[in-house]
Short mmCIF file of C-alpha atoms in Angstrom, two decimals:
data_model
loop_
_atom_site.label_atom_id
_atom_site.label_comp_id
_atom_site.label_asym_id
_atom_site.label_seq_id
_atom_site.Cartn_x
_atom_site.Cartn_y
_atom_site.Cartn_z
CA UNK A 257 76.87 67.73 131.75
CA UNK A 258 77.75 69.45 135.05
CA UNK A 259 79.08 72.44 133.49
CA UNK A 260 75.86 73.38 131.88
CA UNK A 261 74.47 73.65 135.09
CA UNK A 262 77.14 75.26 136.58
CA UNK A 263 76.76 78.20 134.09
CA UNK A 264 72.76 78.37 134.76
CA UNK A 265 73.36 78.60 138.33
CA UNK A 266 76.18 81.07 137.50
CA UNK A 267 73.93 83.55 135.37
CA UNK A 268 70.78 83.05 138.02
CA UNK A 269 73.00 84.43 140.64
CA UNK A 270 74.45 86.96 138.49
CA UNK A 271 70.91 88.20 137.70
CA UNK A 272 70.06 88.27 141.45
CA UNK A 273 73.30 89.86 142.24
CA UNK A 274 72.14 93.01 139.63
CA UNK A 275 68.79 93.30 141.16
CA UNK A 276 70.66 93.17 144.52
CA UNK A 277 72.32 96.05 143.43
CA UNK A 278 70.00 97.83 141.79
CA UNK A 279 67.75 97.39 144.92
CA UNK A 280 70.58 99.17 147.07
CA UNK A 281 70.67 101.80 144.65
CA UNK A 282 67.19 102.78 144.41
CA UNK A 283 67.42 102.97 148.06
CA UNK A 284 70.55 105.04 148.26
CA UNK A 285 68.78 107.51 145.54
CA UNK A 286 65.31 107.47 147.64
CA UNK A 287 67.38 108.46 150.69
CA UNK A 288 69.16 110.98 148.97
CA UNK A 289 66.08 112.84 147.64
CA UNK A 290 64.54 112.54 150.87
CA UNK A 291 67.96 114.01 152.78
CA UNK A 292 68.06 116.91 149.91
CA UNK A 293 64.25 117.49 150.62
CA UNK A 294 64.84 117.96 154.33
CA UNK A 295 67.90 120.29 154.10
CA UNK A 296 66.89 122.56 150.97
CA UNK A 297 63.01 122.55 153.18
#
């Protein structure tokens, strides 16, 4: 039974990590676009 709970917790954590990574990537990309716009003016 503990195994099932651990697996569930792990998959939830993995999903959270993916969301965090995606958010970070989106933020970086937005910053990059903003920087490029100001550079190219």
